[in-house]
Coordinates of C-alpha atoms in Angstrom, one line a residue:
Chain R
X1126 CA 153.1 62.3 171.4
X1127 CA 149.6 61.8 170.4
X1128 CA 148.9 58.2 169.5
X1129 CA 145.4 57.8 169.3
X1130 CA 143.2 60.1 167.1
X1131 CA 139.4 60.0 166.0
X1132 CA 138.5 61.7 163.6
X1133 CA 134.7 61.8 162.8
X1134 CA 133.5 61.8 159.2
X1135 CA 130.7 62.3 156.7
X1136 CA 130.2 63.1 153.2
X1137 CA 131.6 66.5 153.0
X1138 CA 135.2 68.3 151.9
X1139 CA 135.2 69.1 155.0
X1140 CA 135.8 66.2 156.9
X1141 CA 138.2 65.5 153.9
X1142 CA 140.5 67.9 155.0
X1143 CA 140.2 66.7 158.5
X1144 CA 141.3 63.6 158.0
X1145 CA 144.5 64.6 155.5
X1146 CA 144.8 67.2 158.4
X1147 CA 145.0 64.4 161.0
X1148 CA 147.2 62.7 159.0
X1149 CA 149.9 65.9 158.6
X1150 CA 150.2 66.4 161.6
X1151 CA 149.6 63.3 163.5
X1152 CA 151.9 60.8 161.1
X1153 CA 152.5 58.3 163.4
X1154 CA 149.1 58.3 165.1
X1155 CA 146.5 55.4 165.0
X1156 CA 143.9 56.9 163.4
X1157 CA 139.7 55.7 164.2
X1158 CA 137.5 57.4 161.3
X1159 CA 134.0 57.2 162.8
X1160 CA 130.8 58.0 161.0
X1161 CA 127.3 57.9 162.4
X1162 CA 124.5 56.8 160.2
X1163 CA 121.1 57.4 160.7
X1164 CA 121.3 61.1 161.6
X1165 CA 118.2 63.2 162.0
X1166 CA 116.9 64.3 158.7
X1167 CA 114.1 66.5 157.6
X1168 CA 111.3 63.9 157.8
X1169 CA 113.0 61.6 159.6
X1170 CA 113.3 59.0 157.1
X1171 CA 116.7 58.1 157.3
X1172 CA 117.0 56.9 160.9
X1173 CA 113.0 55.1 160.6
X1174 CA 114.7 53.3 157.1
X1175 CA 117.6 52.1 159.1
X1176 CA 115.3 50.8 161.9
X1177 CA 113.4 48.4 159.6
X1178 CA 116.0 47.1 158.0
X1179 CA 116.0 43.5 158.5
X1180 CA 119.5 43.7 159.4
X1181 CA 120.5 46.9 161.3
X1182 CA 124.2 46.3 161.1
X1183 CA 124.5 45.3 157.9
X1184 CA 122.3 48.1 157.0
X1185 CA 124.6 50.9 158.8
X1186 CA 127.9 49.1 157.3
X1187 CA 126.4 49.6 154.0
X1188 CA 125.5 53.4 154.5
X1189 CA 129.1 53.7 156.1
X1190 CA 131.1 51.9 153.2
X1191 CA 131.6 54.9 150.8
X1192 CA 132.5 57.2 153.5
X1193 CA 135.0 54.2 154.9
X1194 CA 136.3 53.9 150.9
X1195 CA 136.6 57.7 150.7
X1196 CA 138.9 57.6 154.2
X1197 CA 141.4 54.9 152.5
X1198 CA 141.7 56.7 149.5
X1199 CA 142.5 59.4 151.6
X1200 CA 145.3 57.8 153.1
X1201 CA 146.6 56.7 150.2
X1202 CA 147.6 59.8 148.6
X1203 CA 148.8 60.8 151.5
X1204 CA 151.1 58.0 151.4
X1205 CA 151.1 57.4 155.2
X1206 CA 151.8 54.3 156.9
X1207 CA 149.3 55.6 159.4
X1208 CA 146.9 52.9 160.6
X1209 CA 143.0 53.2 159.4
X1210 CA 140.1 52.2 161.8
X1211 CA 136.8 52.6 161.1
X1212 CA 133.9 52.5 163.3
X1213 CA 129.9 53.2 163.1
X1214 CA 127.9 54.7 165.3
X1215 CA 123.8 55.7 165.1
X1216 CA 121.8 58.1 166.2
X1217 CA 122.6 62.3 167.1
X1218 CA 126.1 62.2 165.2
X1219 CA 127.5 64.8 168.1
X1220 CA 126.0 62.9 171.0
X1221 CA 127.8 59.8 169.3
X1222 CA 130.9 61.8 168.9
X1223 CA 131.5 63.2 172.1
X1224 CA 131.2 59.1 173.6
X1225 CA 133.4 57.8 171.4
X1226 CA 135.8 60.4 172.1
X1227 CA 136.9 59.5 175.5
X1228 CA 138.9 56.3 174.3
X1229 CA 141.2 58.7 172.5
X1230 CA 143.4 61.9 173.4
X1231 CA 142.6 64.0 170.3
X1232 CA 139.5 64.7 168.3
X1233 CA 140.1 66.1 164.7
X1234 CA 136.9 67.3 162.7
X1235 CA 135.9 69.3 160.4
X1236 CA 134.2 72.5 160.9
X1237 CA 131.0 72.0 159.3
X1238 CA 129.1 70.2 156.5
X1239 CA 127.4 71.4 153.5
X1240 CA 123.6 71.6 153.4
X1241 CA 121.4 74.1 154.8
X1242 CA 118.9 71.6 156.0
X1243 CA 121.6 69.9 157.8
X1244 CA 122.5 72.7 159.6
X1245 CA 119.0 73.5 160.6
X1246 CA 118.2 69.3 161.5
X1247 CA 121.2 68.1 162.7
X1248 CA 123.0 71.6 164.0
X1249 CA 126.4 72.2 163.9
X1250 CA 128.4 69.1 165.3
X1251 CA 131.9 70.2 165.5
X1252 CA 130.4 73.3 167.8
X1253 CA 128.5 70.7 170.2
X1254 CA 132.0 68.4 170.1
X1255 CA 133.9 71.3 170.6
X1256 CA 131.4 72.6 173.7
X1257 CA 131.1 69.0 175.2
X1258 CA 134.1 66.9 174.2
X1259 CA 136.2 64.6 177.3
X1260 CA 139.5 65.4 175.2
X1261 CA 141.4 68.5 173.3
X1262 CA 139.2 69.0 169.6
X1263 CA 141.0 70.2 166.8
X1264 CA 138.7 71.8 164.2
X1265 CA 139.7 71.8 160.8
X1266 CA 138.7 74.2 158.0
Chain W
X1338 CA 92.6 100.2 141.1
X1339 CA 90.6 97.6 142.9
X1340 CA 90.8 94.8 139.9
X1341 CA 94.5 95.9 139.6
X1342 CA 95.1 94.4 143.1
X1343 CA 92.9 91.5 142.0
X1344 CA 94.4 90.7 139.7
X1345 CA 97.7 90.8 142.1
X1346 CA 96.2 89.1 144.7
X1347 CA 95.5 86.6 142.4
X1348 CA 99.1 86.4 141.2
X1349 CA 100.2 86.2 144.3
X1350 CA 97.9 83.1 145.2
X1351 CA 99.6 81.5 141.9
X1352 CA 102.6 82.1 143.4
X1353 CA 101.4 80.2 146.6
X1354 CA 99.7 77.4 144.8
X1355 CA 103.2 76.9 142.8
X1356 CA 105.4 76.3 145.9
X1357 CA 102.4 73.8 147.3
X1358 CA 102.5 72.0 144.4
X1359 CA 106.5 72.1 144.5
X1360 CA 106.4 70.5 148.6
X1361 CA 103.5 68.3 148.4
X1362 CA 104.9 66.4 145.4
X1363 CA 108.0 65.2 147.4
X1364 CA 106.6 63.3 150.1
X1365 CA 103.7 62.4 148.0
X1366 CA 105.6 60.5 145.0
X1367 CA 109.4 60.7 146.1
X1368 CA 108.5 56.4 147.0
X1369 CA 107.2 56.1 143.1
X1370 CA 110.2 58.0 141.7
X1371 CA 112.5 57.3 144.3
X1372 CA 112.1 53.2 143.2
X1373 CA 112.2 54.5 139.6
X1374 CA 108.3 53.3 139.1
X1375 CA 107.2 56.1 137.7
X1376 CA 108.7 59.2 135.8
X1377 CA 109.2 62.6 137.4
X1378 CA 106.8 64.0 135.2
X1379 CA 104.5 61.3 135.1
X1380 CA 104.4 62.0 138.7
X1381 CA 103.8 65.3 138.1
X1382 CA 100.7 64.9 136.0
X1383 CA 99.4 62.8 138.7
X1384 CA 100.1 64.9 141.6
X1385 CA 98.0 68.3 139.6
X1386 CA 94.8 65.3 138.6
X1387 CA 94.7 64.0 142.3
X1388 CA 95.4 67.6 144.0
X1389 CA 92.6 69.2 142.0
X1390 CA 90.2 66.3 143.1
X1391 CA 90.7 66.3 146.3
X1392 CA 90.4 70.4 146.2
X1393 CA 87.3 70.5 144.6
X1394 CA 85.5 67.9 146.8
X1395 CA 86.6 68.5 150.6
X1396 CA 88.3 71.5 149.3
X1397 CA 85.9 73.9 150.1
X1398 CA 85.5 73.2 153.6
X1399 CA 88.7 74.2 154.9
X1400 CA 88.3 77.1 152.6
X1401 CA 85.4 78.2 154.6
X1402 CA 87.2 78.1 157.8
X1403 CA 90.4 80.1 157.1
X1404 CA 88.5 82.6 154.6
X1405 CA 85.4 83.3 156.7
X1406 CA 85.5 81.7 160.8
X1407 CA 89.1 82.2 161.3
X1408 CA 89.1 86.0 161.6
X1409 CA 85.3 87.3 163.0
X1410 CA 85.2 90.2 160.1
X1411 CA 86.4 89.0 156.8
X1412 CA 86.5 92.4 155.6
X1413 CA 89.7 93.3 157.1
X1414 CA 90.9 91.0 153.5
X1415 CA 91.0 93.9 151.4
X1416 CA 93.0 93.2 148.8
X1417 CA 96.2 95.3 149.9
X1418 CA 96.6 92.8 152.7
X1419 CA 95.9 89.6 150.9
X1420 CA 98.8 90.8 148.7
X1421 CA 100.6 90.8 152.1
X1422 CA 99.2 87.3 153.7
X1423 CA 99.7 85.9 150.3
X1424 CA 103.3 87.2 149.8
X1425 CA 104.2 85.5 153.3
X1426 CA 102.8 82.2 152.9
X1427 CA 104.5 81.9 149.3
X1428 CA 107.5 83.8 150.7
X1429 CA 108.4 81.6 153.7
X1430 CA 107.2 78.5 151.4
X1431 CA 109.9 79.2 149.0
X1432 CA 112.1 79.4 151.1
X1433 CA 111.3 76.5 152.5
X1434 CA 111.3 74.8 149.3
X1435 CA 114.3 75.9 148.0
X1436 CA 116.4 75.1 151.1
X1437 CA 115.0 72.0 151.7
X1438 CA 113.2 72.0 154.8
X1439 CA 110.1 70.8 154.8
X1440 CA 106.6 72.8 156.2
X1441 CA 103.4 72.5 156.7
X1442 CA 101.8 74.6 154.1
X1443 CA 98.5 75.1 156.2
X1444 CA 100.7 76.7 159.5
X1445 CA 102.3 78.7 156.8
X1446 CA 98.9 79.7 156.0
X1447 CA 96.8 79.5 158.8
X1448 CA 100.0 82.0 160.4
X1449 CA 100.0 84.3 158.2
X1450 CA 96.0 84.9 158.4
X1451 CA 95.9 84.9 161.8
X1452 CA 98.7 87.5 162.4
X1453 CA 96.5 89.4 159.9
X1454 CA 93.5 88.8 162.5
X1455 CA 96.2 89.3 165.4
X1456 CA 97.6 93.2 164.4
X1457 CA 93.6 94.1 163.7
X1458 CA 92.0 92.7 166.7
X1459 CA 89.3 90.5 164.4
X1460 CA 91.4 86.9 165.0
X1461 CA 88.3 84.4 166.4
X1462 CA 90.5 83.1 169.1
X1463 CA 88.0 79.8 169.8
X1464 CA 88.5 78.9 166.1
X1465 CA 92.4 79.2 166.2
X1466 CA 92.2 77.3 169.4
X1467 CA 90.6 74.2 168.0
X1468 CA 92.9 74.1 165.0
X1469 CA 95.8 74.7 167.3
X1470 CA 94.8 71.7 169.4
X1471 CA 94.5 69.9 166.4
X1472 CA 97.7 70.6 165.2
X1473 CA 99.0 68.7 168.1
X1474 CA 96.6 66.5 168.4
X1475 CA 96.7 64.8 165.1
X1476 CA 100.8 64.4 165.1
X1477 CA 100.3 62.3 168.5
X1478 CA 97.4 60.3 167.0
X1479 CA 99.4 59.7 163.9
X1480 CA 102.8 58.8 166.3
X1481 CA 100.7 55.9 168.0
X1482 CA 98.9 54.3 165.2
X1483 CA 102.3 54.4 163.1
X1484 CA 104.1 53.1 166.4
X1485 CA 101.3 50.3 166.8
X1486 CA 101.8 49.4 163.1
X1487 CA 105.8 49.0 163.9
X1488 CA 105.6 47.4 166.7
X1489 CA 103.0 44.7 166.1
X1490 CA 101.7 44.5 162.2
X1491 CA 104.9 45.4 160.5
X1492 CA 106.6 42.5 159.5
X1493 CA 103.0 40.9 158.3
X1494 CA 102.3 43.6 156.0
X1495 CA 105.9 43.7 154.7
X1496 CA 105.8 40.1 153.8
X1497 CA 102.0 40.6 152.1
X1498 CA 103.0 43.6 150.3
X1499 CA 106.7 42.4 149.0
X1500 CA 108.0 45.1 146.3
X1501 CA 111.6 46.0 145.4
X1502 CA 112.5 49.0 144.6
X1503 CA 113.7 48.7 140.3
X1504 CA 116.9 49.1 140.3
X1505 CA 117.9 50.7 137.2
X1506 CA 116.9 51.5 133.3
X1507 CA 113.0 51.6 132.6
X1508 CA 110.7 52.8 135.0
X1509 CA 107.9 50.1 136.1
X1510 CA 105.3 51.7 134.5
X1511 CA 105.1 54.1 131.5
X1512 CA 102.7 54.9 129.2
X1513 CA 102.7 53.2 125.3
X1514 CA 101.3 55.8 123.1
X1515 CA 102.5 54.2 120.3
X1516 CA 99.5 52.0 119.5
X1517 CA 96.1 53.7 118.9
X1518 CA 94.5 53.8 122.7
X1519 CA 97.6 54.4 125.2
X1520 CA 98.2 51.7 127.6
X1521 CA 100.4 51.0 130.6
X1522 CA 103.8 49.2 129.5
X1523 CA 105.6 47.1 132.5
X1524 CA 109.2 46.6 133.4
X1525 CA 111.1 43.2 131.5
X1526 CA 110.6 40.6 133.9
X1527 CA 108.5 42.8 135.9
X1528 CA 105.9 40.0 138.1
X1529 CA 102.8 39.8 138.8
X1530 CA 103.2 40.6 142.3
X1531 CA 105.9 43.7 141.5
X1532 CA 103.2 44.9 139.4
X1533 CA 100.6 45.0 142.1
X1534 CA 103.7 46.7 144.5
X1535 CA 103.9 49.4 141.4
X1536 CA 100.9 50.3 141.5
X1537 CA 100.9 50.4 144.9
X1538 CA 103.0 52.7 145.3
X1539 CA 101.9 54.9 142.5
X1540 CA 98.2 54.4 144.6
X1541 CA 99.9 55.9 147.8
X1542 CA 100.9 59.1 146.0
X1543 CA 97.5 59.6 144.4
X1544 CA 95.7 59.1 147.8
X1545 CA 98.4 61.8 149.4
X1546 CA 98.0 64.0 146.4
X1547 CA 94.2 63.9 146.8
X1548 CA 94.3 64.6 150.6
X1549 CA 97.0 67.5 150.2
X1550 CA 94.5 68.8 147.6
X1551 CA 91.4 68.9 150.3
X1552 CA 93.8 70.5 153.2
X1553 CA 96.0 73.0 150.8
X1554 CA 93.6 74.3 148.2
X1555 CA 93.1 76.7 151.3
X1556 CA 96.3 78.2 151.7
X1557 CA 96.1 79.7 148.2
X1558 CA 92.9 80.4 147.5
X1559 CA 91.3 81.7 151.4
X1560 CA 92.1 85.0 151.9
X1561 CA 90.8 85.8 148.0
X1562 CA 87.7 83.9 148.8
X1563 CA 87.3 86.2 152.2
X1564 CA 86.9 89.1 149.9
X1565 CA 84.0 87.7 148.4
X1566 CA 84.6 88.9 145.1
X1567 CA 85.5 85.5 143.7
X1568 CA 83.5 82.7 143.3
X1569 CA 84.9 79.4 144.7
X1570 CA 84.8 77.4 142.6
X1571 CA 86.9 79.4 139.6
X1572 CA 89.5 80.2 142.6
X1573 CA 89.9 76.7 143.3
X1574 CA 90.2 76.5 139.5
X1575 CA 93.4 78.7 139.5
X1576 CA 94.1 77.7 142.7
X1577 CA 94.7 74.0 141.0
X1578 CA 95.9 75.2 137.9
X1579 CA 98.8 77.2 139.8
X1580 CA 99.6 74.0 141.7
X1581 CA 100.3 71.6 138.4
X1582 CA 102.5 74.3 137.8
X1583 CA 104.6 74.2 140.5
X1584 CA 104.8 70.3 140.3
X1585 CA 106.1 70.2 137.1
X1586 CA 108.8 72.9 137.6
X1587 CA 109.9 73.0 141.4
X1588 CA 109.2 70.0 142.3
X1589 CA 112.2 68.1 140.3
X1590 CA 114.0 70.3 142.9
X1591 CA 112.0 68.9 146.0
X1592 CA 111.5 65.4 145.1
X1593 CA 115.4 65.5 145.5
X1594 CA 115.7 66.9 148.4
X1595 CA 112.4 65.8 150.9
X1596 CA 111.5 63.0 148.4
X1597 CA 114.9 61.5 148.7
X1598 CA 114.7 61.1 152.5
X1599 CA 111.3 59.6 152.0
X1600 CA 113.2 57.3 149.6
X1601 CA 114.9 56.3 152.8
X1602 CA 112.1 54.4 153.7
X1603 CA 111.7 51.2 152.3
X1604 CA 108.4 50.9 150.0
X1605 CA 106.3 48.9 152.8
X1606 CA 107.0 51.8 155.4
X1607 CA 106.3 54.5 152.8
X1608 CA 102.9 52.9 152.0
X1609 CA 101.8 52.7 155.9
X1610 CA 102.7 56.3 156.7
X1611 CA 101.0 57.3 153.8
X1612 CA 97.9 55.7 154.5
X1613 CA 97.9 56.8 158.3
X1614 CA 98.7 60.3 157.3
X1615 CA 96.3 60.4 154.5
X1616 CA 93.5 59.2 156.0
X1617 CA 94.0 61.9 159.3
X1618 CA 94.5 65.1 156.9
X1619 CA 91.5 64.0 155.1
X1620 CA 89.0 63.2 158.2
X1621 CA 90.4 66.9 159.7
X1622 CA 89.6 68.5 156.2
X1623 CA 85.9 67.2 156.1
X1624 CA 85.3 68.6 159.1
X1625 CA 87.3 72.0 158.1
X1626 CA 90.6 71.7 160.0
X1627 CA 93.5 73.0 157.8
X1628 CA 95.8 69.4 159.0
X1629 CA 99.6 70.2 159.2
X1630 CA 100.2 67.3 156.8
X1631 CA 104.3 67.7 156.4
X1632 CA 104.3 67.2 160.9
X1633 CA 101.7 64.1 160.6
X1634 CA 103.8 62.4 158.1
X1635 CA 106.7 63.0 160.1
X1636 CA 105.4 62.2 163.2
X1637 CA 104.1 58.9 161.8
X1638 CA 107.3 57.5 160.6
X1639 CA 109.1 58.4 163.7
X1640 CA 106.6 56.2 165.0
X1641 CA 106.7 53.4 162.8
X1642 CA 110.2 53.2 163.3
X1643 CA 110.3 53.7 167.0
X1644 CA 107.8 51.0 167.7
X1645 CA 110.0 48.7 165.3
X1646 CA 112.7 49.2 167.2
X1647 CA 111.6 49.2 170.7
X1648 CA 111.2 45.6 170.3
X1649 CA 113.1 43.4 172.4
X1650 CA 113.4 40.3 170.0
X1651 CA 115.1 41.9 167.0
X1652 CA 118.5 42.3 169.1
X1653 CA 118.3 38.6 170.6
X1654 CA 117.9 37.4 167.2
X1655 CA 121.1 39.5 166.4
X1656 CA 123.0 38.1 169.5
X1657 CA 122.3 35.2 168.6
X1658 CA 124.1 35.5 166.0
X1659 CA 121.4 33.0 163.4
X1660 CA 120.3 34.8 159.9
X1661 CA 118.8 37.8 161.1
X1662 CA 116.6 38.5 158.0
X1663 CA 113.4 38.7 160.3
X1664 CA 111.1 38.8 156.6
X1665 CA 107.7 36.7 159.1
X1666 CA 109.2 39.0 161.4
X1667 CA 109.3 39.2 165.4
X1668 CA 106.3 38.3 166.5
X1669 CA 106.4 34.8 165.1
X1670 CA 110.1 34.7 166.9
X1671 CA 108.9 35.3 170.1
X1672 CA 105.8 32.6 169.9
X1673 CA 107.7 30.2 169.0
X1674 CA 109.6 31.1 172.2
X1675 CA 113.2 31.9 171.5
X1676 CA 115.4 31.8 174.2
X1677 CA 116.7 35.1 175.6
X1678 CA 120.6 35.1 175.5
X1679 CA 121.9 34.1 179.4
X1680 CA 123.1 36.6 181.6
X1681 CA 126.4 37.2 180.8
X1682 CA 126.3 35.9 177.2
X1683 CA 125.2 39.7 175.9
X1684 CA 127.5 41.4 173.9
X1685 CA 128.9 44.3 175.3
X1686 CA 127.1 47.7 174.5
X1687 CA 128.8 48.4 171.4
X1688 CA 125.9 46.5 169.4
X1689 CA 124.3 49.1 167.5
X1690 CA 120.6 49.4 168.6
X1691 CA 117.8 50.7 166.5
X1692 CA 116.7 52.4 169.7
X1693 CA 119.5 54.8 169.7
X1694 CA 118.1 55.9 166.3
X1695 CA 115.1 57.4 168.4
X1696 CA 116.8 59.9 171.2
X1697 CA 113.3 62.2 172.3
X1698 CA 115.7 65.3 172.1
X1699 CA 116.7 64.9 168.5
X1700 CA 113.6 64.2 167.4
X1701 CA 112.2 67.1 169.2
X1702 CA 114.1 69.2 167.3
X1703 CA 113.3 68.1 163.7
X1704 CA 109.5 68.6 164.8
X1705 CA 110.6 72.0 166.2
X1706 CA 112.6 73.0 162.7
X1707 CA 109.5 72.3 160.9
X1708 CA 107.8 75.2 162.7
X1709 CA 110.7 77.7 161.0
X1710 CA 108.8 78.3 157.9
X1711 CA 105.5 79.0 159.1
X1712 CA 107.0 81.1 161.6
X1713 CA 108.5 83.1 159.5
X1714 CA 105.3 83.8 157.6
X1715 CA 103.5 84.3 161.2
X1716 CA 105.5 86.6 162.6
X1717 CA 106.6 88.3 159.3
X1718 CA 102.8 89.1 158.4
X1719 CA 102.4 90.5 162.1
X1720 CA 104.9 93.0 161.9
X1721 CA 103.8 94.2 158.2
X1722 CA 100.1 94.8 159.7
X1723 CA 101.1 96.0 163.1
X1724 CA 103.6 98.1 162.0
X1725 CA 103.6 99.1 158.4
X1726 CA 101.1 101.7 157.7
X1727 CA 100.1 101.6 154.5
X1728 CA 96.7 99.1 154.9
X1729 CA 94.9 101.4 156.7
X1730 CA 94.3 99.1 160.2

């Protein structure tokens, strides 16, 4: 019996179905949706915006929040009692993944996101998770 | 037949100067648009004014290197392989462009010629060597004064400088035509002080406009020049002309893409890297260095943002849990002597830190991606002229 889940999210339908995957088939799990701001990006503005905020955490919470909203209104509809964490990490999302990961006995996560430029800055995480990962990934498509 | 392939090579050089004008305008003016100061097109019409000024000034110096040192006989540019060159530096540029990665049109360039030089023997290795070392010179220089900036000046300019982005409905500035001389209109409630920010801004994109005109005006117009048969200054013309072009068509789509991370930044941090990467790309293009402009702005705000948050005091002031809007910033925390937290009294490691933003690999690897495009043009040109027979090499 699985209890304890991540499941790593960004803003993509692929991570969508991850999480109403995790949530199938994992009913009863307690489920962690983690997303990690401040990923590489093609000039690296993104991470260099976050690191002069004035207020770092405040600064990731706020880049989380619609990705956080998006996961509750996923479990919603899928009308599960299933409990909802949310955590943030920074920095190289599968680096921050594959840490994370060892406080829980499966990994669900989605098999890639959508931009070109992602792929080419950031790589494909669930590959690295997969490759690297403490516990058993389940990669969703 | 030879003015047919003129008049191609020259087409092809528009197409070139269009995609330069469509990745320059991003970085230059996504802070203006991105903080809704100016228009898209308003940014447009400046990017083509500021481009062609910096092109026809320092312009020609760079155009001199890559159309006449860079390969030891300039006659291997007939016009059947500046069709070629021309094709792979607008090629791998659109692409580029259009997937949203971001290059440095003068590797693009400077590749494309030199595989050229490369498959015929005539490449002047000592001048390829000191652009080369330039290329990674320049980057490091750029990492250390942004990193300096971060790390020490930061928080005084932010405070000094003090502009919001606008959040919604009018743009800060537009232009009234509606009395008899046109005139700048202001937001409502816009202040003095926003005003000066505005214009700021809007001054940053000008000044990286200008110096992407001295360093790019190359790319388009070299290989024609090498020929001879066309005057420089009409080349730098078209060259120009080709450009406004491409910032008033693709460069709606790049200013989403590239000028959106760039919008990232906040308006302070877009005016320092601008003025650091500016001012290196135009100091390399006086003395004829085609700068890689896209990795020097890059490199700079990895650096301002690495030497913001490789300060120590930022995370006390967090632990400590007191109102961490550091606005006088760090270094007036620390000399007024704030305590460090006592052993023990550290949260655990699950505090995010800004440093984890900065992991060498990572960013290794976004440098490294930027060297795609003009790779593609480098070793795509190379295997046309090594291998494809019809240019007579």
């Amino acid at each position: 019996m699985v209890s304890r889940v991540l499941v790593p999210m960004e803003d993509s339908e692929m991570s969508d179905r991850a999480l109403e995957y995790a949530l199938e088939v994992y009913p009863n799990a307690e489920i962690t949706v983690l997303h990690v701001v401040g990923e590489p990006s093609q000039m690296w503005g993104y991470a260099t915006g976050l690191a002069l905020a004035d207020d770092l955490e405040q600064a990731a919470a706020e880049h989380a929040k619609p990705i956080f909203d998006r996961a509750r209104e996923i479990v919603a509809d899928a009308d599960g009692d299933a409990e909802l964490e949310t955590h943030i990490e920074l920095g190289n999302p599968a680096r921050a993944i594959i840490n994370r990961a060892n406080d829980y006995e499966t990994v669900v996560i989605g098999t890639h996101s959508g931009s070109v430029a992602d792929l080419v800055f950031v790589g494909n995480v669930a590959e690295k998770v997969v490759r690297s990962a403490p516990v058993p990934v389940v990669v969703v498509r | 037949m030879t003015e047919v392939l003129l008049i191609v090579g020259i087409l092809v050089a528009i197409f070139v100067g269009f995609n330069i004008g469509g990745s320059t305008t991003g970085p230059a003016f996504g802070p203006a648009v991105g903080a809704n100061v100016i228009t898209k097109l308003m940014a447009a019409g400046l990017m083509s004014i500021f481009f062609f000024l910096g092109a026809i000034t320092i312009g020609p110096q760079v155009v001199e290197t890559l159309g006449r040192e860079l390969v030891q006989d300039p006659s291997i540019f007939t016009m059947q392989s500046n069709v070629a060159v021309l094709f792979f530096i607008g090629g791998a540029l659109f692409i580029g462009n259009y997937a949203g990665v971001p290059a440095s049109t003068s590797m693009t360039a400077v590749g494309a010629i030199a595989a050229l030089g490369l498959a015929t023997g005539e490449l002047d290795w000592a001048v390829m060597g000191e652009i080369v070392v330039w290329w990674i010179v320049a980057p490091i220089i750029g990492f250390w004064v942004a990193g300096v900036v971060g790390r020490y000046f930061y928080p005084r300019i932010n405070a000094w400088i003090a502009i919001e982005g606008n959040g919604g409905g009018r743009e800060m500035i537009t232009i009234d035509y509606s009395g008899f001389v046109p005139r700048f209109r202001f937001g409502e409630n816009a202040t003095r002080r926003e005003i000066t920010g505005a214009f700021a801004v809007v001054g940053i994109g000008c000044l990286m406009a200008f110096s992407s005109g001295t360093s790019n005006i190359a790319n388009a117009i070299a290989p024609i020049y090498g020929t001879g048969d066309v005057d420089m200054v009409p080349l730098i013309l078209i060259g120009c002309a080709a450009v406004a072009v491409g910032c008033f068509t693709i460069a709606r789509r790049t200013l989403d893409t590239l000028g959106n991370d760039i919008t990232n930044l906040p308006l302070t941090a877009a005016i320092v890297v601008a003025v650091v990467a500016s001012a290196i790309v135009i100091s390399l293009s006086i003395i004829g260095i085609p700068a890689s402009f896209v990795v020097v702005a890059t490199m700079s705000i990895i650096g301002l943002g690495w030497g913001r948050a490789t300060r120590t005091t930022t995370l006390s002031g967090v632990r400590a849990g007191e109102e961490t809007r550091v606005s006088v910033g760090a270094l007036t925390a620390e000399e007024e002597g704030e305590q460090s937290p006592e052993i023990g009294e550290e949260e655990p490691e699950d505090i995010p830190k800004a440093s984890d933003l900065f992991d060498p690999s990572t960013t290794a690897r976004v440098i490294l991606m930027q060297n795609v495009v003009p790779a593609i043009s480098t070793v795509g040109a190379y295997l046309t002229f090594r291998f494809v027979p019809i240019f007579g090499f």
